[in-house]
Amino acid sequence: MPTITERLRPIQEAIGQRTLVMGVLNATPDSFYDGGRYYALDAALARAEQMLEEGADILDIGGESTRPGADPVSEAEEIRRVVPLIEAIAVRYPDVFISVDTTKSRVAQYALQAGACIINDISGATFDPRMLEVAAQTGALVVLMHIKGTPQTMQQNPVYDDVVAEVRTMLHTHARRALEVGIPQKRIWLDPGIGFGKTVEHNLQLLRGLPELRALGFPVLVGTSRKSFIGHILGGLPPEERLEGTLATLALAVAWGADIVRVHDVKAAVRAVKVADALCRRYTP
Ligand code: HH2
């Protein structure tokens, strides 16, 4: 049985060559876009299969919505939602890269045992003090995202002097903590946390500031998919109407240095990113 670190090698080798696409799969009743659609195991498995056919590099499995004001979910319930799904995907597709979108170290631990190899923590491993230890001990890759506050409080008037500088400093701190517990640099990805304690203007500044975040020396993941700042720019369009706006953000995110994009619409995103990669990286598969 290859270790998690060995299994991660192909994904790490692709970084810098082309932009990776992470497909979102939320086994939740209340996520802001796909909530309720993939709550049942069969529906979630069918969606996983579809995203892989459409070219997803990674499947990001979540069991707790982090939309503004979402109700927290207990550890036991989150495990119940994600672990059987991860196991079922891993059995069917042993080579697939699965990340678990969680802030709880025990959920991460069970998810890794079930077949995940990436921990995607929207708190930058700050909500659960054991998270980095789990990543270090298991050899998992960790995505450390910036959030201001918690999902319950984050959109209550977020204020920054200089949002790019503050997010950059905080991400640097998160990365240093991860390095200190023994996680190697190439197994740490950073994420500015679009929509997590940010106004529309903050989100735009952060996207334009991606080159500065990339300059920290870690791969950068960006999650703009169907988020509310896109709806806001487009005159109040709902999540269902935000695909084209999302694709515009993906092309520019690639141009500004994103290494991984997290999306709901894998087929469209893979096509957009391939064209952006051909232009920006001179890479064609
Ligand atoms: N955004 C969401 C959830 N997890 N993880 C990372 N690394 N970056 C992101 O931007 C990010 C994330 C929110 O999107 P979604 O999962 O679709 O919604 P919900 O939190 O309502 O489940």
PDB file of C-alpha atoms and ligand atoms in Angstrom:
ATOM      1  CA  MET A   1       0.000   0.000   0.000  1.00  0.00           C
ATOM      2  CA  PRO A   2       1.591   3.346  -0.997  1.00  0.00           C
ATOM      3  CA  THR A   3       1.721   5.962   1.750  1.00  0.00           C
ATOM      4  CA  ILE A   4      -0.282   9.179   1.545  1.00  0.00           C
ATOM      5  CA  THR A   5       2.915  11.068   0.717  1.00  0.00           C
ATOM      6  CA  GLU A   6       3.716   8.673  -2.148  1.00  0.00           C
ATOM      7  CA  ARG A   7       0.155   8.875  -3.449  1.00  0.00           C
ATOM      8  CA  LEU A   8       0.380  12.675  -3.526  1.00  0.00           C
ATOM      9  CA  ARG A   9       3.399  12.737  -5.848  1.00  0.00           C
ATOM     10  CA  PRO A  10       1.579  13.083  -9.226  1.00  0.00           C
ATOM     11  CA  ILE A  11      -0.461  16.005  -7.984  1.00  0.00           C
ATOM     12  CA  GLN A  12       2.610  17.765  -6.646  1.00  0.00           C
ATOM     13  CA  GLU A  13       4.487  17.220  -9.901  1.00  0.00           C
ATOM     14  CA  ALA A  14       1.655  18.867 -11.835  1.00  0.00           C
ATOM     15  CA  ILE A  15       1.883  22.066  -9.760  1.00  0.00           C
ATOM     16  CA  GLY A  16       3.645  24.756 -11.742  1.00  0.00           C
ATOM     17  CA  GLN A  17       3.011  22.915 -15.035  1.00  0.00           C
ATOM     18  CA  ARG A  18      -0.736  23.433 -15.233  1.00  0.00           C
ATOM     19  CA  THR A  19      -3.630  24.628 -13.102  1.00  0.00           C
ATOM     20  CA  LEU A  20      -5.345  21.893 -11.117  1.00  0.00           C
ATOM     21  CA  VAL A  21      -9.124  21.738 -10.820  1.00  0.00           C
ATOM     22  CA  MET A  22     -10.648  20.760  -7.485  1.00  0.00           C
ATOM     23  CA  GLY A  23     -14.319  19.764  -7.763  1.00  0.00           C
ATOM     24  CA  VAL A  24     -16.618  20.655  -4.860  1.00  0.00           C
ATOM     25  CA  LEU A  25     -18.843  17.916  -3.467  1.00  0.00           C
ATOM     26  CA  ASN A  26     -20.806  18.897  -0.380  1.00  0.00           C
ATOM     27  CA  ALA A  27     -22.642  16.109   1.461  1.00  0.00           C
ATOM     28  CA  THR A  28     -24.676  18.728   3.305  1.00  0.00           C
ATOM     29  CA  PRO A  29     -28.311  19.807   3.354  1.00  0.00           C
ATOM     30  CA  ASP A  30     -27.461  23.526   3.456  1.00  0.00           C
ATOM     31  CA  SER A  31     -24.413  24.493   1.350  1.00  0.00           C
ATOM     32  CA  PHE A  32     -25.010  27.748  -0.497  1.00  0.00           C
ATOM     33  CA  TYR A  33     -25.069  26.213  -3.993  1.00  0.00           C
ATOM     34  CA  ASP A  34     -25.097  22.390  -3.953  1.00  0.00           C
ATOM     35  CA  GLY A  35     -26.722  21.935  -0.514  1.00  0.00           C
ATOM     36  CA  GLY A  36     -29.195  19.018  -0.451  1.00  0.00           C
ATOM     37  CA  ARG A  37     -28.274  17.723  -3.933  1.00  0.00           C
ATOM     38  CA  TYR A  38     -25.587  15.274  -2.779  1.00  0.00           C
ATOM     39  CA  TYR A  39     -26.700  14.611   0.773  1.00  0.00           C
ATOM     40  CA  ALA A  40     -27.654  11.020  -0.110  1.00  0.00           C
ATOM     41  CA  LEU A  41     -24.721   8.664  -0.713  1.00  0.00           C
ATOM     42  CA  ASP A  42     -25.910   7.443  -4.139  1.00  0.00           C
ATOM     43  CA  ALA A  43     -26.359  10.958  -5.483  1.00  0.00           C
ATOM     44  CA  ALA A  44     -22.963  12.012  -4.138  1.00  0.00           C
ATOM     45  CA  LEU A  45     -21.242   8.983  -5.696  1.00  0.00           C
ATOM     46  CA  ALA A  46     -22.837   9.656  -9.063  1.00  0.00           C
ATOM     47  CA  ARG A  47     -21.696  13.278  -8.859  1.00  0.00           C
ATOM     48  CA  ALA A  48     -18.156  12.186  -7.948  1.00  0.00           C
ATOM     49  CA  GLU A  49     -18.078   9.927 -10.996  1.00  0.00           C
ATOM     50  CA  GLN A  50     -19.327  12.734 -13.219  1.00  0.00           C
ATOM     51  CA  MET A  51     -16.733  15.206 -11.938  1.00  0.00           C
ATOM     52  CA  LEU A  52     -13.938  12.695 -12.553  1.00  0.00           C
ATOM     53  CA  GLU A  53     -15.184  12.097 -16.105  1.00  0.00           C
ATOM     54  CA  GLU A  54     -15.207  15.848 -16.621  1.00  0.00           C
ATOM     55  CA  GLY A  55     -11.554  16.076 -15.654  1.00  0.00           C
ATOM     56  CA  ALA A  56     -11.426  17.001 -11.963  1.00  0.00           C
ATOM     57  CA  ASP A  57      -7.936  16.536 -10.519  1.00  0.00           C
ATOM     58  CA  ILE A  58      -9.152  16.487  -6.908  1.00  0.00           C
ATOM     59  CA  LEU A  59     -12.544  15.917  -5.277  1.00  0.00           C
ATOM     60  CA  ASP A  60     -13.156  18.127  -2.230  1.00  0.00           C
ATOM     61  CA  ILE A  61     -15.646  16.441   0.089  1.00  0.00           C
ATOM     62  CA  GLY A  62     -17.361  18.583   2.710  1.00  0.00           C
ATOM     63  CA  GLY A  63     -19.851  17.738   5.453  1.00  0.00           C
ATOM     64  CA  GLU A  64     -20.358  21.170   7.019  1.00  0.00           C
ATOM     65  CA  SER A  65     -21.446  24.313   5.222  1.00  0.00           C
ATOM     66  CA  THR A  66     -19.278  27.351   5.940  1.00  0.00           C
ATOM     67  CA  ARG A  67     -21.548  29.876   4.272  1.00  0.00           C
ATOM     68  CA  PRO A  68     -22.118  33.047   6.331  1.00  0.00           C
ATOM     69  CA  GLY A  69     -24.275  32.252   9.358  1.00  0.00           C
ATOM     70  CA  ALA A  70     -24.357  28.465   8.754  1.00  0.00           C
ATOM     71  CA  ASP A  71     -25.216  26.255  11.724  1.00  0.00           C
ATOM     72  CA  PRO A  72     -22.205  24.333  13.073  1.00  0.00           C
ATOM     73  CA  VAL A  73     -22.302  20.545  12.672  1.00  0.00           C
ATOM     74  CA  SER A  74     -21.162  18.084  15.365  1.00  0.00           C
ATOM     75  CA  GLU A  75     -18.060  15.992  14.838  1.00  0.00           C
ATOM     76  CA  ALA A  76     -20.087  12.758  14.808  1.00  0.00           C
ATOM     77  CA  GLU A  77     -22.520  14.096  12.222  1.00  0.00           C
ATOM     78  CA  GLU A  78     -19.746  15.412  10.002  1.00  0.00           C
ATOM     79  CA  ILE A  79     -17.992  12.022  10.138  1.00  0.00           C
ATOM     80  CA  ARG A  80     -21.286  10.319   9.274  1.00  0.00           C
ATOM     81  CA  ARG A  81     -21.692  12.566   6.247  1.00  0.00           C
ATOM     82  CA  VAL A  82     -18.198  12.388   4.742  1.00  0.00           C
ATOM     83  CA  VAL A  83     -16.435   9.179   5.763  1.00  0.00           C
ATOM     84  CA  PRO A  84     -18.681   6.584   4.020  1.00  0.00           C
ATOM     85  CA  LEU A  85     -18.662   8.739   0.894  1.00  0.00           C
ATOM     86  CA  ILE A  86     -14.867   9.060   0.850  1.00  0.00           C
ATOM     87  CA  GLU A  87     -14.553   5.325   1.422  1.00  0.00           C
ATOM     88  CA  ALA A  88     -16.952   4.527  -1.412  1.00  0.00           C
ATOM     89  CA  ILE A  89     -15.136   6.854  -3.830  1.00  0.00           C
ATOM     90  CA  ALA A  90     -11.710   5.534  -2.819  1.00  0.00           C
ATOM     91  CA  VAL A  91     -12.785   1.914  -3.308  1.00  0.00           C
ATOM     92  CA  ARG A  92     -14.187   2.643  -6.753  1.00  0.00           C
ATOM     93  CA  TYR A  93     -11.394   4.984  -7.882  1.00  0.00           C
ATOM     94  CA  PRO A  94      -8.235   4.058  -5.953  1.00  0.00           C
ATOM     95  CA  ASP A  95      -6.072   6.616  -7.769  1.00  0.00           C
ATOM     96  CA  VAL A  96      -8.318   9.597  -7.184  1.00  0.00           C
ATOM     97  CA  PHE A  97      -7.157  12.539  -5.061  1.00  0.00           C
ATOM     98  CA  ILE A  98      -9.655  13.287  -2.336  1.00  0.00           C
ATOM     99  CA  SER A  99      -9.524  16.253  -0.011  1.00  0.00           C
ATOM    100  CA  VAL A 100     -11.675  16.636   3.061  1.00  0.00           C
ATOM    101  CA  ASP A 101     -13.089  20.089   3.708  1.00  0.00           C
ATOM    102  CA  THR A 102     -13.098  20.231   7.501  1.00  0.00           C
ATOM    103  CA  THR A 103     -11.823  22.229  10.461  1.00  0.00           C
ATOM    104  CA  LYS A 104     -11.974  19.245  12.867  1.00  0.00           C
ATOM    105  CA  SER A 105      -8.888  17.072  13.327  1.00  0.00           C
ATOM    106  CA  ARG A 106     -10.863  13.910  14.116  1.00  0.00           C
ATOM    107  CA  VAL A 107     -12.931  14.275  10.973  1.00  0.00           C
ATOM    108  CA  ALA A 108      -9.691  14.741   9.031  1.00  0.00           C
ATOM    109  CA  GLN A 109      -8.155  11.700  10.676  1.00  0.00           C
ATOM    110  CA  TYR A 110     -11.085   9.423   9.781  1.00  0.00           C
ATOM    111  CA  ALA A 111     -11.264  10.877   6.286  1.00  0.00           C
ATOM    112  CA  LEU A 112      -7.563  10.168   5.686  1.00  0.00           C
ATOM    113  CA  GLN A 113      -8.017   6.598   6.915  1.00  0.00           C
ATOM    114  CA  ALA A 114     -10.924   6.240   4.491  1.00  0.00           C
ATOM    115  CA  GLY A 115      -8.844   7.351   1.483  1.00  0.00           C
ATOM    116  CA  ALA A 116      -8.427  11.139   1.494  1.00  0.00           C
ATOM    117  CA  CYS A 117      -4.904  12.551   1.148  1.00  0.00           C
ATOM    118  CA  ILE A 118      -5.519  16.298   1.478  1.00  0.00           C
ATOM    119  CA  ILE A 119      -6.944  18.278   4.415  1.00  0.00           C
ATOM    120  CA  ASN A 120      -8.686  21.460   3.307  1.00  0.00           C
ATOM    121  CA  ASP A 121      -9.100  23.620   6.420  1.00  0.00           C
ATOM    122  CA  ILE A 122     -10.926  26.922   5.977  1.00  0.00           C
ATOM    123  CA  SER A 123      -9.647  28.096   9.367  1.00  0.00           C
ATOM    124  CA  GLY A 124      -5.970  27.736   8.399  1.00  0.00           C
ATOM    125  CA  ALA A 125      -5.742  25.068  11.129  1.00  0.00           C
ATOM    126  CA  THR A 126      -6.666  27.595  13.832  1.00  0.00           C
ATOM    127  CA  PHE A 127     -10.050  26.216  15.002  1.00  0.00           C
ATOM    128  CA  ASP A 128      -8.631  22.847  16.089  1.00  0.00           C
ATOM    129  CA  PRO A 129      -5.134  22.905  17.621  1.00  0.00           C
ATOM    130  CA  ARG A 130      -4.530  19.240  16.654  1.00  0.00           C
ATOM    131  CA  MET A 131      -5.077  19.698  12.916  1.00  0.00           C
ATOM    132  CA  LEU A 132      -1.453  20.343  11.942  1.00  0.00           C
ATOM    133  CA  GLU A 133      -0.298  17.397  14.049  1.00  0.00           C
ATOM    134  CA  VAL A 134      -2.646  15.117  12.104  1.00  0.00           C
ATOM    135  CA  ALA A 135      -1.288  16.409   8.799  1.00  0.00           C
ATOM    136  CA  ALA A 136       2.307  16.021   9.981  1.00  0.00           C
ATOM    137  CA  GLN A 137       1.791  12.499  11.316  1.00  0.00           C
ATOM    138  CA  THR A 138      -0.145  11.150   8.349  1.00  0.00           C
ATOM    139  CA  GLY A 139       1.853  12.794   5.556  1.00  0.00           C
ATOM    140  CA  ALA A 140      -1.247  14.550   4.226  1.00  0.00           C
ATOM    141  CA  LEU A 141      -1.129  17.766   2.234  1.00  0.00           C
ATOM    142  CA  VAL A 142      -2.838  20.662   3.956  1.00  0.00           C
ATOM    143  CA  VAL A 143      -4.687  23.638   2.465  1.00  0.00           C
ATOM    144  CA  LEU A 144      -4.521  26.590   4.857  1.00  0.00           C
ATOM    145  CA  MET A 145      -7.126  29.239   4.140  1.00  0.00           C
ATOM    146  CA  HIS A 146      -7.533  32.743   5.518  1.00  0.00           C
ATOM    147  CA  ILE A 147     -10.740  33.573   7.369  1.00  0.00           C
ATOM    148  CA  LYS A 148     -11.509  36.627   9.477  1.00  0.00           C
ATOM    149  CA  GLY A 149     -13.640  35.448  12.412  1.00  0.00           C
ATOM    150  CA  THR A 150     -15.873  32.379  12.062  1.00  0.00           C
ATOM    151  CA  PRO A 151     -18.563  31.504   9.508  1.00  0.00           C
ATOM    152  CA  GLN A 152     -21.098  32.787  12.053  1.00  0.00           C
ATOM    153  CA  THR A 153     -19.471  36.231  12.397  1.00  0.00           C
ATOM    154  CA  MET A 154     -17.250  36.767   9.376  1.00  0.00           C
ATOM    155  CA  GLN A 155     -19.547  38.926   7.262  1.00  0.00           C
ATOM    156  CA  GLN A 156     -20.420  41.341  10.090  1.00  0.00           C
ATOM    157  CA  ASN A 157     -18.627  44.395   8.730  1.00  0.00           C
ATOM    158  CA  PRO A 158     -15.136  43.047   7.977  1.00  0.00           C
ATOM    159  CA  VAL A 159     -12.504  45.828   8.097  1.00  0.00           C
ATOM    160  CA  TYR A 160      -8.860  45.800   6.956  1.00  0.00           C
ATOM    161  CA  ASP A 161      -6.280  48.580   6.518  1.00  0.00           C
ATOM    162  CA  ASP A 162      -4.715  46.706   3.623  1.00  0.00           C
ATOM    163  CA  VAL A 163      -6.482  43.437   2.909  1.00  0.00           C
ATOM    164  CA  VAL A 164      -3.740  41.941   0.692  1.00  0.00           C
ATOM    165  CA  ALA A 165      -0.976  42.721   3.208  1.00  0.00           C
ATOM    166  CA  GLU A 166      -3.021  41.402   6.156  1.00  0.00           C
ATOM    167  CA  VAL A 167      -4.051  38.179   4.432  1.00  0.00           C
ATOM    168  CA  ARG A 168      -0.505  37.659   3.198  1.00  0.00           C
ATOM    169  CA  THR A 169       0.920  38.094   6.724  1.00  0.00           C
ATOM    170  CA  MET A 170      -1.664  35.772   8.255  1.00  0.00           C
ATOM    171  CA  LEU A 171      -1.086  33.083   5.597  1.00  0.00           C
ATOM    172  CA  HIS A 172       2.638  33.379   6.174  1.00  0.00           C
ATOM    173  CA  THR A 173       2.041  32.782   9.899  1.00  0.00           C
ATOM    174  CA  HIS A 174      -0.148  29.745   9.163  1.00  0.00           C
ATOM    175  CA  ALA A 175       2.514  28.338   6.841  1.00  0.00           C
ATOM    176  CA  ARG A 176       5.274  28.885   9.400  1.00  0.00           C
ATOM    177  CA  ARG A 177       3.291  27.010  12.060  1.00  0.00           C
ATOM    178  CA  ALA A 178       2.836  24.133   9.627  1.00  0.00           C
ATOM    179  CA  LEU A 179       6.552  24.070   8.791  1.00  0.00           C
ATOM    180  CA  GLU A 180       7.385  24.119  12.502  1.00  0.00           C
ATOM    181  CA  VAL A 181       5.440  20.911  13.180  1.00  0.00           C
ATOM    182  CA  GLY A 182       7.312  19.210  10.348  1.00  0.00           C
ATOM    183  CA  ILE A 183       5.021  19.527   7.320  1.00  0.00           C
ATOM    184  CA  PRO A 184       7.303  20.086   4.310  1.00  0.00           C
ATOM    185  CA  GLN A 185       6.814  23.200   2.200  1.00  0.00           C
ATOM    186  CA  LYS A 186       5.518  21.335  -0.838  1.00  0.00           C
ATOM    187  CA  ARG A 187       2.711  19.804   1.222  1.00  0.00           C
ATOM    188  CA  ILE A 188       1.349  23.227   2.218  1.00  0.00           C
ATOM    189  CA  TRP A 189      -1.040  25.128  -0.035  1.00  0.00           C
ATOM    190  CA  LEU A 190      -2.348  28.602   0.827  1.00  0.00           C
ATOM    191  CA  ASP A 191      -5.726  30.161   0.039  1.00  0.00           C
ATOM    192  CA  PRO A 192      -6.847  33.811   0.480  1.00  0.00           C
ATOM    193  CA  GLY A 193     -10.357  32.667   1.446  1.00  0.00           C
ATOM    194  CA  ILE A 194     -12.518  34.530  -1.036  1.00  0.00           C
ATOM    195  CA  GLY A 195     -15.786  35.444   0.713  1.00  0.00           C
ATOM    196  CA  PHE A 196     -14.613  34.531   4.210  1.00  0.00           C
ATOM    197  CA  GLY A 197     -14.775  37.808   6.152  1.00  0.00           C
ATOM    198  CA  LYS A 198     -14.434  40.026   3.084  1.00  0.00           C
ATOM    199  CA  THR A 199     -16.512  42.639   1.312  1.00  0.00           C
ATOM    200  CA  VAL A 200     -16.927  42.623  -2.473  1.00  0.00           C
ATOM    201  CA  GLU A 201     -14.050  45.125  -2.745  1.00  0.00           C
ATOM    202  CA  HIS A 202     -11.810  43.023  -0.460  1.00  0.00           C
ATOM    203  CA  ASN A 203     -12.408  39.974  -2.682  1.00  0.00           C
ATOM    204  CA  LEU A 204     -11.490  41.930  -5.808  1.00  0.00           C
ATOM    205  CA  GLN A 205      -8.344  43.316  -4.197  1.00  0.00           C
ATOM    206  CA  LEU A 206      -7.312  39.835  -3.061  1.00  0.00           C
ATOM    207  CA  LEU A 207      -7.724  38.402  -6.545  1.00  0.00           C
ATOM    208  CA  ARG A 208      -5.668  41.240  -8.027  1.00  0.00           C
ATOM    209  CA  GLY A 209      -3.134  40.643  -5.237  1.00  0.00           C
ATOM    210  CA  LEU A 210      -2.644  36.933  -6.015  1.00  0.00           C
ATOM    211  CA  PRO A 211       0.905  37.547  -7.338  1.00  0.00           C
ATOM    212  CA  GLU A 212       1.845  38.895  -3.894  1.00  0.00           C
ATOM    213  CA  LEU A 213       0.405  35.830  -2.161  1.00  0.00           C
ATOM    214  CA  ARG A 214       2.118  33.530  -4.663  1.00  0.00           C
ATOM    215  CA  ALA A 215       5.400  35.266  -3.813  1.00  0.00           C
ATOM    216  CA  LEU A 216       5.295  33.582  -0.369  1.00  0.00           C
ATOM    217  CA  GLY A 217       6.549  30.495  -2.208  1.00  0.00           C
ATOM    218  CA  PHE A 218       3.641  28.095  -1.672  1.00  0.00           C
ATOM    219  CA  PRO A 219       1.081  26.860  -4.204  1.00  0.00           C
ATOM    220  CA  VAL A 220      -2.041  29.034  -4.065  1.00  0.00           C
ATOM    221  CA  LEU A 221      -5.595  27.689  -4.209  1.00  0.00           C
ATOM    222  CA  VAL A 222      -8.466  30.019  -5.118  1.00  0.00           C
ATOM    223  CA  GLY A 223     -12.175  29.422  -4.510  1.00  0.00           C
ATOM    224  CA  THR A 224     -14.422  31.920  -6.273  1.00  0.00           C
ATOM    225  CA  SER A 225     -17.005  29.475  -7.576  1.00  0.00           C
ATOM    226  CA  ARG A 226     -20.495  31.036  -7.714  1.00  0.00           C
ATOM    227  CA  LYS A 227     -19.715  33.204  -4.675  1.00  0.00           C
ATOM    228  CA  SER A 228     -21.799  36.216  -3.796  1.00  0.00           C
ATOM    229  CA  PHE A 229     -19.342  38.905  -4.940  1.00  0.00           C
ATOM    230  CA  ILE A 230     -19.929  37.640  -8.496  1.00  0.00           C
ATOM    231  CA  GLY A 231     -23.689  37.915  -8.044  1.00  0.00           C
ATOM    232  CA  HIS A 232     -23.210  41.381  -6.615  1.00  0.00           C
ATOM    233  CA  ILE A 233     -21.152  42.597  -9.599  1.00  0.00           C
ATOM    234  CA  LEU A 234     -23.812  41.195 -11.934  1.00  0.00           C
ATOM    235  CA  GLY A 235     -26.654  43.148 -10.343  1.00  0.00           C
ATOM    236  CA  GLY A 236     -27.779  40.626  -7.730  1.00  0.00           C
ATOM    237  CA  LEU A 237     -27.794  37.376  -9.711  1.00  0.00           C
ATOM    238  CA  PRO A 238     -28.427  34.219  -7.607  1.00  0.00           C
ATOM    239  CA  PRO A 239     -25.863  31.366  -7.322  1.00  0.00           C
ATOM    240  CA  GLU A 240     -27.506  29.458 -10.231  1.00  0.00           C
ATOM    241  CA  GLU A 241     -26.707  32.376 -12.562  1.00  0.00           C
ATOM    242  CA  ARG A 242     -23.058  32.896 -11.668  1.00  0.00           C
ATOM    243  CA  LEU A 243     -21.234  30.444 -13.957  1.00  0.00           C
ATOM    244  CA  GLU A 244     -19.997  32.927 -16.574  1.00  0.00           C
ATOM    245  CA  GLY A 245     -18.804  35.309 -13.876  1.00  0.00           C
ATOM    246  CA  THR A 246     -17.001  32.434 -12.196  1.00  0.00           C
ATOM    247  CA  LEU A 247     -15.223  31.537 -15.444  1.00  0.00           C
ATOM    248  CA  ALA A 248     -13.999  35.128 -15.795  1.00  0.00           C
ATOM    249  CA  THR A 249     -12.470  34.924 -12.303  1.00  0.00           C
ATOM    250  CA  LEU A 250     -10.806  31.583 -13.124  1.00  0.00           C
ATOM    251  CA  ALA A 251      -9.048  32.891 -16.215  1.00  0.00           C
ATOM    252  CA  LEU A 252      -7.701  35.871 -14.320  1.00  0.00           C
ATOM    253  CA  ALA A 253      -6.803  33.804 -11.267  1.00  0.00           C
ATOM    254  CA  VAL A 254      -4.643  31.624 -13.538  1.00  0.00           C
ATOM    255  CA  ALA A 255      -3.033  34.717 -15.064  1.00  0.00           C
ATOM    256  CA  TRP A 256      -2.333  36.084 -11.589  1.00  0.00           C
ATOM    257  CA  GLY A 257      -0.717  32.893 -10.291  1.00  0.00           C
ATOM    258  CA  ALA A 258      -3.357  30.481  -8.940  1.00  0.00           C
ATOM    259  CA  ASP A 259      -2.158  26.877  -8.969  1.00  0.00           C
ATOM    260  CA  ILE A 260      -5.428  25.188  -7.999  1.00  0.00           C
ATOM    261  CA  VAL A 261      -9.014  26.372  -8.493  1.00  0.00           C
ATOM    262  CA  ARG A 262     -11.915  25.043  -6.413  1.00  0.00           C
ATOM    263  CA  VAL A 263     -15.130  24.867  -8.450  1.00  0.00           C
ATOM    264  CA  HIS A 264     -18.646  23.464  -8.580  1.00  0.00           C
ATOM    265  CA  ASP A 265     -18.707  23.292 -12.406  1.00  0.00           C
ATOM    266  CA  VAL A 266     -15.868  20.985 -13.348  1.00  0.00           C
ATOM    267  CA  LYS A 267     -16.554  20.608 -17.073  1.00  0.00           C
ATOM    268  CA  ALA A 268     -16.705  24.353 -17.718  1.00  0.00           C
ATOM    269  CA  ALA A 269     -13.796  25.107 -15.389  1.00  0.00           C
ATOM    270  CA  VAL A 270     -11.509  22.482 -16.964  1.00  0.00           C
ATOM    271  CA  ARG A 271     -12.118  24.027 -20.392  1.00  0.00           C
ATOM    272  CA  ALA A 272     -11.590  27.580 -19.153  1.00  0.00           C
ATOM    273  CA  VAL A 273      -8.432  26.684 -17.281  1.00  0.00           C
ATOM    274  CA  LYS A 274      -6.975  24.768 -20.257  1.00  0.00           C
ATOM    275  CA  VAL A 275      -7.295  27.856 -22.442  1.00  0.00           C
ATOM    276  CA  ALA A 276      -5.935  30.086 -19.679  1.00  0.00           C
ATOM    277  CA  ASP A 277      -3.004  27.686 -19.181  1.00  0.00           C
ATOM    278  CA  ALA A 278      -2.226  27.698 -22.916  1.00  0.00           C
ATOM    279  CA  LEU A 279      -2.105  31.494 -22.805  1.00  0.00           C
ATOM    280  CA  CYS A 280      -0.410  32.109 -19.479  1.00  0.00           C
ATOM    281  CA  ARG A 281       1.819  29.081 -19.024  1.00  0.00           C
ATOM    282  CA  ARG A 282       2.284  28.148 -22.710  1.00  0.00           C
ATOM    283  CA  TYR A 283       1.037  24.723 -21.557  1.00  0.00           C
ATOM    284  CA  THR A 284      -1.159  22.523 -23.717  1.00  0.00           C
ATOM    285  CA  PRO A 285      -1.782  18.900 -22.747  1.00  0.00           C
TER     286      PRO A 285
HETATM  287  N1  HH2 B   1     -15.025  27.942  -0.058  1.00  0.00           N
HETATM  288  C1  HH2 B   1     -16.023  27.219   0.468  1.00  0.00           C
HETATM  289  C2  HH2 B   1     -15.755  26.056   1.196  1.00  0.00           C
HETATM  290  N2  HH2 B   1     -14.503  25.603   1.335  1.00  0.00           N
HETATM  291  N3  HH2 B   1     -12.195  25.841   0.907  1.00  0.00           N
HETATM  292  C3  HH2 B   1     -11.178  26.523   0.386  1.00  0.00           C
HETATM  293  N4  HH2 B   1      -9.917  26.071   0.504  1.00  0.00           N
HETATM  294  N5  HH2 B   1     -11.384  27.687  -0.303  1.00  0.00           N
HETATM  295  C4  HH2 B   1     -12.618  28.210  -0.486  1.00  0.00           C
HETATM  296  O1  HH2 B   1     -12.743  29.293  -1.097  1.00  0.00           O
HETATM  297  C5  HH2 B   1     -13.744  27.499   0.075  1.00  0.00           C
HETATM  298  C6  HH2 B   1     -13.476  26.294   0.781  1.00  0.00           C
HETATM  299  C7  HH2 B   1     -17.438  27.673   0.297  1.00  0.00           C
HETATM  300  O2  HH2 B   1     -18.038  27.045  -0.815  1.00  0.00           O
HETATM  301  P1  HH2 B   1     -19.017  25.770  -0.744  1.00  0.00           P
HETATM  302  O3  HH2 B   1     -18.306  24.587  -0.192  1.00  0.00           O
HETATM  303  O4  HH2 B   1     -19.627  25.573  -2.065  1.00  0.00           O
HETATM  304  O5  HH2 B   1     -20.184  26.240   0.213  1.00  0.00           O
HETATM  305  P2  HH2 B   1     -20.609  25.842   1.696  1.00  0.00           P
HETATM  306  O6  HH2 B   1     -19.528  26.371   2.607  1.00  0.00           O
HETATM  307  O7  HH2 B   1     -21.919  26.542   1.890  1.00  0.00           O
HETATM  308  O8  HH2 B   1     -20.708  24.347   1.791  1.00  0.00           O
END
